[in-house]
CSV table of C-alpha atoms and ligand atoms in Angstrom, one decimal:
chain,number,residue,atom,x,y,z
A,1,UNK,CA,68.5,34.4,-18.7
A,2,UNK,CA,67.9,37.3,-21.0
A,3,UNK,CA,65.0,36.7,-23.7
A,4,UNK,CA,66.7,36.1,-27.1
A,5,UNK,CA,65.3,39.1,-28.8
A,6,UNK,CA,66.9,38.1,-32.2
A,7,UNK,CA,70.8,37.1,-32.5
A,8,UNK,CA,73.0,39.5,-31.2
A,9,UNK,CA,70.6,42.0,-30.4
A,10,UNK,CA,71.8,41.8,-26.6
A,11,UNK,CA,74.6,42.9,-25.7
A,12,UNK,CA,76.5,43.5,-22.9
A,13,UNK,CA,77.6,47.2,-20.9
A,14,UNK,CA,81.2,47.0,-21.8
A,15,UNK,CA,83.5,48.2,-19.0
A,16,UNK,CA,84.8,51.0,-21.4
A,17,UNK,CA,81.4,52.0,-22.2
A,18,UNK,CA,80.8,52.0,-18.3
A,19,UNK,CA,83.2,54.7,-17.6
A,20,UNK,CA,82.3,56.6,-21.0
A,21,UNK,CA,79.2,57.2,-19.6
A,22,UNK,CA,80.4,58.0,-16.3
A,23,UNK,CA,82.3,60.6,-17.9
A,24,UNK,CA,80.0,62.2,-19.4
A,25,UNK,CA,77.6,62.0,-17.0
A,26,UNK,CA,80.4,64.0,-14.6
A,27,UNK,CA,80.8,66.6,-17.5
A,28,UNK,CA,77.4,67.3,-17.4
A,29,UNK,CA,77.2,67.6,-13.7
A,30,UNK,CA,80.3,70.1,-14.3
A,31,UNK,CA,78.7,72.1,-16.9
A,32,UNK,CA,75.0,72.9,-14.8
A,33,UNK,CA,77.5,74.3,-12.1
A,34,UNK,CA,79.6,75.8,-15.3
A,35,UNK,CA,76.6,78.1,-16.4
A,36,UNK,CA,75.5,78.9,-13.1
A,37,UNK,CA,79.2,79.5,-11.7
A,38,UNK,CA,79.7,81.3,-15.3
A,39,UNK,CA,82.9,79.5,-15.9
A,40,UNK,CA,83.1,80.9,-19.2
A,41,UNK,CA,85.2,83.0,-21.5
A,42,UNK,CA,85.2,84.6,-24.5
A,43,UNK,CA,88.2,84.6,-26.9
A,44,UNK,CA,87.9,87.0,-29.8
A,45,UNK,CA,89.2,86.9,-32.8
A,46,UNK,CA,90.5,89.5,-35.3
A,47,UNK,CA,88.1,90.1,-38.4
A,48,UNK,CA,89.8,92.4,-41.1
A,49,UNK,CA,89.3,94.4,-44.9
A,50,UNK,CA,90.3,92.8,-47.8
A,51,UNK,CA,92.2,94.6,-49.5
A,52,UNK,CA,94.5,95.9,-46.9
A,53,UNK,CA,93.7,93.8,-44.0
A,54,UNK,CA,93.1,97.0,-41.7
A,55,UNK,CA,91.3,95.4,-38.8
A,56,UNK,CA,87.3,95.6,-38.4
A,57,UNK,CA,85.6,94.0,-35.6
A,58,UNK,CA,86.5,90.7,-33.5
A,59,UNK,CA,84.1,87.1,-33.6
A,60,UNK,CA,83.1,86.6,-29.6
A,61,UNK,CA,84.4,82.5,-29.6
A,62,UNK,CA,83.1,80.9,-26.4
A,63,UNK,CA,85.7,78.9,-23.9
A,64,UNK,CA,84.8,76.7,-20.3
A,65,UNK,CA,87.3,77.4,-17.7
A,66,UNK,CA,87.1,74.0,-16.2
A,67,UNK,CA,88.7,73.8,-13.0
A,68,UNK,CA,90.4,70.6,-13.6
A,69,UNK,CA,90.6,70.1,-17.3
A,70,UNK,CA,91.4,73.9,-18.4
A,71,UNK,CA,90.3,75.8,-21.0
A,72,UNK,CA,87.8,73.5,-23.1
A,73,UNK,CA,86.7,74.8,-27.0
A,74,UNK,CA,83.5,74.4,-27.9
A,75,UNK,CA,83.1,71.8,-30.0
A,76,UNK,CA,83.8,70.0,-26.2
A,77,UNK,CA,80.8,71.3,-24.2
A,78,UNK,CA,78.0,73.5,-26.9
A,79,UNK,CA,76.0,69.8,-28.4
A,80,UNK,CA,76.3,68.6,-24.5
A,81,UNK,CA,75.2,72.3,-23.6
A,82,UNK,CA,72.3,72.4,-26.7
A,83,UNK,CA,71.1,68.6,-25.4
A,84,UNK,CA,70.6,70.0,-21.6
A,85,UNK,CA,68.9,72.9,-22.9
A,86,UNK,CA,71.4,74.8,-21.4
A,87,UNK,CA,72.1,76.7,-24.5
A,88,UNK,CA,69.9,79.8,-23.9
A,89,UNK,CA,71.4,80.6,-21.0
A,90,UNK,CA,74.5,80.3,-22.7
A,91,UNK,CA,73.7,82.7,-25.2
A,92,UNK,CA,72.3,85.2,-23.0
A,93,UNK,CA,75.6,85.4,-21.7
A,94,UNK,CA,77.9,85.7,-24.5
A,95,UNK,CA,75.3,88.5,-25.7
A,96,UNK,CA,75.8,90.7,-22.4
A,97,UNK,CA,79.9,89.3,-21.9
A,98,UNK,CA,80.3,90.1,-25.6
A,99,UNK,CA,78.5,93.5,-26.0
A,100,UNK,CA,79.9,94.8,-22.6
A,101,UNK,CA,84.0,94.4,-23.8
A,102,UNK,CA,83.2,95.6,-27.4
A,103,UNK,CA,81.5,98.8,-25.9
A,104,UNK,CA,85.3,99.4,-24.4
A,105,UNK,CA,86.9,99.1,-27.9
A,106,UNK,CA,87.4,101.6,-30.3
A,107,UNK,CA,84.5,102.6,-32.2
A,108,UNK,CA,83.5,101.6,-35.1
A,109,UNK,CA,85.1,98.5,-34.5
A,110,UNK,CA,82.4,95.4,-34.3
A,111,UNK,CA,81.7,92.3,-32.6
A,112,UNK,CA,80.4,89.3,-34.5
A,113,UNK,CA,78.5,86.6,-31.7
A,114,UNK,CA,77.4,83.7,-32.4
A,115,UNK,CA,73.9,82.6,-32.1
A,116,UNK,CA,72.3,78.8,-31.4
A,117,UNK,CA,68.4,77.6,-32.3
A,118,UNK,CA,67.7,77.9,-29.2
A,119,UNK,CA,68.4,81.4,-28.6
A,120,UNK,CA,65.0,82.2,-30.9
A,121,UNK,CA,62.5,79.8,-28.5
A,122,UNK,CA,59.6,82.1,-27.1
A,123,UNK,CA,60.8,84.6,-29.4
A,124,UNK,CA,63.2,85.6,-26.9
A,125,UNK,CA,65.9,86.8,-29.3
A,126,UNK,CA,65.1,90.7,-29.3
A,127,UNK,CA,64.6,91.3,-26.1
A,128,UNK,CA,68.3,89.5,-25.0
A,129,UNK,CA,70.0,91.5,-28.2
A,130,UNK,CA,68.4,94.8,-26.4
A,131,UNK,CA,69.2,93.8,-22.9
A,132,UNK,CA,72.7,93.5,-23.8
A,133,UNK,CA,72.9,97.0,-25.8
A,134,UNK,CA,71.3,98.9,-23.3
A,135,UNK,CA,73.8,97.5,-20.6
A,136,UNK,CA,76.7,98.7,-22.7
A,137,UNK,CA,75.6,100.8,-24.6
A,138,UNK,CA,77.3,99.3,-27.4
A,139,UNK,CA,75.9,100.9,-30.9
A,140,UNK,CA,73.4,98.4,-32.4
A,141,UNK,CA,75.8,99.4,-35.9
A,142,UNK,CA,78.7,97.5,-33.8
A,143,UNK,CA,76.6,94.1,-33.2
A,144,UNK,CA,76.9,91.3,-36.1
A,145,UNK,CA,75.0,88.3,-35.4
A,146,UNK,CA,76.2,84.5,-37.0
A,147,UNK,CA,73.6,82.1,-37.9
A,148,UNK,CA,74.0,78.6,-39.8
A,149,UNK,CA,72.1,78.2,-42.4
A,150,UNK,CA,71.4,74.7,-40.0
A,151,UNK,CA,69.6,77.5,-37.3
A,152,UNK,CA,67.7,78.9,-40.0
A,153,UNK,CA,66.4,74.8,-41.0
A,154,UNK,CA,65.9,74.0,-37.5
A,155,UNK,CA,63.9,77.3,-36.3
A,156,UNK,CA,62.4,78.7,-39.9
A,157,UNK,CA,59.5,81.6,-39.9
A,158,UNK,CA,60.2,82.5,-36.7
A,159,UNK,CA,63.4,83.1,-36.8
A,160,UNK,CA,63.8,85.0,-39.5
A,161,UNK,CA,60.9,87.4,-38.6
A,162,UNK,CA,63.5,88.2,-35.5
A,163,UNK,CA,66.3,88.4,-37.2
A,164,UNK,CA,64.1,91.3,-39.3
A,165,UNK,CA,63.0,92.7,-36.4
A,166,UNK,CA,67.1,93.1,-35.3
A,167,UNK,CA,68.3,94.6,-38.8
A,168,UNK,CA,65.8,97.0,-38.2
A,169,UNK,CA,67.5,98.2,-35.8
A,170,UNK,CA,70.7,98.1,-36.9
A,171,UNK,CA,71.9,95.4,-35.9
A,172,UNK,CA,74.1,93.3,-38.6
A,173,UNK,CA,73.3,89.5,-39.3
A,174,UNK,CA,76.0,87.0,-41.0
A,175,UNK,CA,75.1,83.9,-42.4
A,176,UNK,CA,78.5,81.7,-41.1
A,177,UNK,CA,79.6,78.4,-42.7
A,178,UNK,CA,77.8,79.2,-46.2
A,179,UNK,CA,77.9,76.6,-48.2
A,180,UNK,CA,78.0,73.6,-46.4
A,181,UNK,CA,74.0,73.2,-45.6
A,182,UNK,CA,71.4,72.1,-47.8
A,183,UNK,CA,69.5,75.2,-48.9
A,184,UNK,CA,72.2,78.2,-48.7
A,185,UNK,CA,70.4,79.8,-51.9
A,186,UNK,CA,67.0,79.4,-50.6
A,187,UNK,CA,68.1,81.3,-46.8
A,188,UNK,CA,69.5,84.0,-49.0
A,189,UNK,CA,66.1,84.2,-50.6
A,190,UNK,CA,64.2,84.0,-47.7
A,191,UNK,CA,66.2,86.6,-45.7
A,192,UNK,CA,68.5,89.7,-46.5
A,193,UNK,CA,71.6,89.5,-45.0
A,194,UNK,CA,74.5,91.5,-44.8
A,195,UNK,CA,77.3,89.4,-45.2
A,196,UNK,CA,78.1,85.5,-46.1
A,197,UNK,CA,80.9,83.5,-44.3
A,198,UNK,CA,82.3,81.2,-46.9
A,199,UNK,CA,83.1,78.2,-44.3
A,200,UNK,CA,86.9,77.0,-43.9
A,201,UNK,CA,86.4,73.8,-45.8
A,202,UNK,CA,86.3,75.6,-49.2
A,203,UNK,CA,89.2,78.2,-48.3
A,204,UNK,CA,91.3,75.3,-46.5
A,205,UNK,CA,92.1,74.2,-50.3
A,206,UNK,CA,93.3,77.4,-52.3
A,207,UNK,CA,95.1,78.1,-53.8
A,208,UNK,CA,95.4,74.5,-55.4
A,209,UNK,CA,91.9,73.2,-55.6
A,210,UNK,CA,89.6,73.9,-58.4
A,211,UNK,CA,86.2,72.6,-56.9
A,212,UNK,CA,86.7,74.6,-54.0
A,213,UNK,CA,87.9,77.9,-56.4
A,214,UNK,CA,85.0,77.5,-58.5
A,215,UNK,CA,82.9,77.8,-54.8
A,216,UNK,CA,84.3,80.4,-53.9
A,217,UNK,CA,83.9,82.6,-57.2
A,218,UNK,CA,80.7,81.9,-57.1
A,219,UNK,CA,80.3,83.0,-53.9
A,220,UNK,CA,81.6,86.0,-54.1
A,221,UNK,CA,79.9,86.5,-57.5
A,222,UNK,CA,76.5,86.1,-55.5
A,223,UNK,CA,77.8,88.4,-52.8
A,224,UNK,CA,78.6,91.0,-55.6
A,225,UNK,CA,75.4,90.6,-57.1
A,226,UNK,CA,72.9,90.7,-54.5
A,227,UNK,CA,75.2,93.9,-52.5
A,228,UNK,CA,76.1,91.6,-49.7
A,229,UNK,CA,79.4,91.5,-48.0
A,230,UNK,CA,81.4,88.5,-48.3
A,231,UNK,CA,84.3,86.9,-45.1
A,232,UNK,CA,86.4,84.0,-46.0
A,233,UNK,CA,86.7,81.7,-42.9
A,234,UNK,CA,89.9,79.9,-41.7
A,235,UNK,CA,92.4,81.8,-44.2
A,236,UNK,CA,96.1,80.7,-42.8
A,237,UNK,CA,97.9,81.9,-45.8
A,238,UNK,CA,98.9,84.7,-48.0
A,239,UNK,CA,98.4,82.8,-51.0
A,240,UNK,CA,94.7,82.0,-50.3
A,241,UNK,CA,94.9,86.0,-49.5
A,242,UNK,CA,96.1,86.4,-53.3
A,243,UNK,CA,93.4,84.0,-54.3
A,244,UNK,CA,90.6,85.7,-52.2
A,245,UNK,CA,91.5,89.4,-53.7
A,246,UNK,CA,90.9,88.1,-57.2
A,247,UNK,CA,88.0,87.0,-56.6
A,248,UNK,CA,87.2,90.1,-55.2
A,249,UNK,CA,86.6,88.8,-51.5
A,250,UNK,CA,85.6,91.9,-49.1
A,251,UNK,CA,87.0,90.4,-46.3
A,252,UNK,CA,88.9,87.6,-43.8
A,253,UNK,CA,89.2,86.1,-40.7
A,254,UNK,CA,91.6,82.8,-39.8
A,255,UNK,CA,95.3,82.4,-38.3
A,256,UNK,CA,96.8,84.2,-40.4
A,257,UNK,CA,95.7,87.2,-39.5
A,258,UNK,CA,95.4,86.5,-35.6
A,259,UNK,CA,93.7,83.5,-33.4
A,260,UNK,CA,91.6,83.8,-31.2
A,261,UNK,CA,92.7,85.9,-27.4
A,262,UNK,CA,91.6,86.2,-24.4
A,263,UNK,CA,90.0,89.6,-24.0
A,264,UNK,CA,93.2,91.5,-22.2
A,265,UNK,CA,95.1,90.7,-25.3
A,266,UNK,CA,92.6,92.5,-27.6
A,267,UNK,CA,94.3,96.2,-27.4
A,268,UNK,CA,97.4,94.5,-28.2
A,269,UNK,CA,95.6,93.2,-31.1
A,270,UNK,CA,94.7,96.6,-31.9
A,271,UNK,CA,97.8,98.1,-31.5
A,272,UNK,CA,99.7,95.6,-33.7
A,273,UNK,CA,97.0,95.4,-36.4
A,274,UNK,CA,96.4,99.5,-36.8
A,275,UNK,CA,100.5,99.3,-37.0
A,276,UNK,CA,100.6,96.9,-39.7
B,301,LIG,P1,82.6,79.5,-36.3
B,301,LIG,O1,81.6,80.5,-35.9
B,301,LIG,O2,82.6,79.1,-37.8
B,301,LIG,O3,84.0,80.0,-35.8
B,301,LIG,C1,85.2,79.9,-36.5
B,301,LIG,C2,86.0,78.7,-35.9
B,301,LIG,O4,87.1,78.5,-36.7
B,301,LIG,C3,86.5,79.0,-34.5
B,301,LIG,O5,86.7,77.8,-33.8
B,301,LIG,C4,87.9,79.5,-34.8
B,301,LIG,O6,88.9,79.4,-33.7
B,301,LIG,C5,88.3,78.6,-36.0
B,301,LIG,N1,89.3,79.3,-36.9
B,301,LIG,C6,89.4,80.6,-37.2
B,301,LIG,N2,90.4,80.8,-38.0
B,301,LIG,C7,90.9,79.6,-38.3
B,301,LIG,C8,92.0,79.2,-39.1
B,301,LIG,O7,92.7,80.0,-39.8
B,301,LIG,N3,92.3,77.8,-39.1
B,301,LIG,C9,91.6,76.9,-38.4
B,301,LIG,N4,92.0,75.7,-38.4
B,301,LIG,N5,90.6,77.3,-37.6
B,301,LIG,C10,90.3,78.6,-37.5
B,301,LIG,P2,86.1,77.6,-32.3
B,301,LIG,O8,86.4,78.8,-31.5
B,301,LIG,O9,86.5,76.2,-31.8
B,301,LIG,O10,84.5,77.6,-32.5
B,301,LIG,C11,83.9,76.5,-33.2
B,301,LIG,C12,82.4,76.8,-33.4
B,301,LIG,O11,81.7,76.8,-32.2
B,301,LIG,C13,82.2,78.2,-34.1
B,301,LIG,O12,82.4,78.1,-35.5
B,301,LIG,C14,80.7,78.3,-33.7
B,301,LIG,O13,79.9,77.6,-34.6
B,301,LIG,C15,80.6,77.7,-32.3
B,301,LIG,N6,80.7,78.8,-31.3
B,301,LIG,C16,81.8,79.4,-30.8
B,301,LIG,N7,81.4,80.3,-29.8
B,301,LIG,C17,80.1,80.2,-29.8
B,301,LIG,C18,79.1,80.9,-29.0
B,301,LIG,O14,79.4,81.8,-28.2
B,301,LIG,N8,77.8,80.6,-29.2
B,301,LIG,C19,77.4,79.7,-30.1
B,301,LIG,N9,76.1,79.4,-30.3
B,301,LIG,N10,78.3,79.0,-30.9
B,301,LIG,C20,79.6,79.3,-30.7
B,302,LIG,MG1,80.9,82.2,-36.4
B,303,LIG,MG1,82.0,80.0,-39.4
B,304,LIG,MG1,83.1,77.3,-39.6
């Protein structure tokens, strides 16, 4: 008989928590062979110039080919990937996979990747940023990095001093999902980047809402300020467009615009965007 270690402390495996764990277990198997099978892809999607909306650069968005399930977003495999301390390997691929099909695209169109805590353990963020220009040669001018405001947290001192070390070079650094961390205004302090992603969650509600207008004037007001370039995530619709160039937003990225492709349909995306 199991000790009574207070009332309803013990309980028993539940057949559906049986198999949960079984699953997961299985998807974890799946994703060690994953990263060393590289069953990954990277989707990119079309960043553009407010006004006008001519087209400036992709964001590098991860995908697992799994073999059974199909193509799995990463919301369903990075936290599993960041728990296995898989993620560095991870990131040194999206770096090289990333670098390598932007060097093909028309200059001086940019990539924007982005980039996990773990990819700054040991310091090692330079050296895979200049392993992946060298290969392709890719312009250092053409490379954006995005980092949460939670990376910054999580990592701190070090962190930024690599991040430093990369603008020095050229290379540009976003903070994405502003505004929905803790300390957004004390990053900005801390560290001088180029441009600020206002997340989704604030844009999702123009035109109507007036908490998430007042966030994002103020936003862009700081952006204007300080001289730093200002994206609004997630916009589906030319009325947030309309909202966004009052405010004086420099630029966008969401559906509206494009989703997400595999890389074969980027010179479509081009094509159709340079046409518009
Ligand atoms: P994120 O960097 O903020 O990327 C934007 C996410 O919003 C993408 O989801 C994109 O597909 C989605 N999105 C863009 N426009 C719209 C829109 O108009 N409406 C809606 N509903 N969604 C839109 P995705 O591809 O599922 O990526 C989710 C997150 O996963 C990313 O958020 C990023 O934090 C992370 N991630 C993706 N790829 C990588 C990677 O290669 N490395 C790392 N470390 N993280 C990655
Ligand atoms: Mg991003
Ligand atoms: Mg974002
Ligand atoms: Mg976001």
């Amino acid at each position: 008989e199991a000790p009574a270690a207070g009332a309803g402390s013990w309980r028993r495996f539940s057949p559906e928590m049986d198999v949960r764990w079984q699953e997961s277990r299985l998807l974890e198997a799946a994703l060690r062979i994953a990263v060393a099978e590289e069953q990954f892809e990277l989707h990119y999607q079309p960043q553009v110039a407010l006004p006008g909306g001519h087209l400036t650069g992709f964001e590098a968005l991860i995908r697992w080919r799994h073999p059974e399930r199909g193509l799995l977003t990463p919301a369903c495999f990075l936290p599993m990937a960041e728990r296995l301390g898989l993620m560095r390997r991870i990131g040194t691929w999206v770096l090289r996979e990333a670098c390598r099909a932007a060097a093909a695209w028309p200059a001086p169109l940019r990539v924007a990747v982005n980039i996990s805590p773990a990819q700054f353990e040991e310091d090692s963020l330079p050296a895979a940023v200049d392993a992946a220009l060298a290969d392709s040669g890719l312009p250092p001018e053409r490379l954006e990095l995005e980092v949460t405001e939670t990376v910054l947290l999580a990592t701190g001192d070090a962190a930024l001093a690599q991040l430093l070390a990369l603008r020095g070079r050229g290379v540009g650094i976003a903070m994405d999902d502003f505004g929905t961390g803790h300390s957004s205004l004390t990053q900005l302090r801390a560290f001088p980047f180029d441009r600020l992603k206002i997340d989704r969650s604030f844009v999702k509600d123009l035109p109507a809402g007036g908490d998430a207008l007042a966030i994002v004037r103020a936003v862009t007001g700081l952006g204007r300020s300080l001289g730093i370039a200002v994206t609004a995530e997630g916009v589906e619709t030319q009325a947030q467009v309309q909202e966004l160039l009052r405010e004086g937003c420099d630029a966008a990225q969401g559906f509206l615009f494009g989703r997400p492709v595999p890389g074969s349909d980027v010179p479509a995306v081009i094509g159709a965007l340079a046409a518009a």
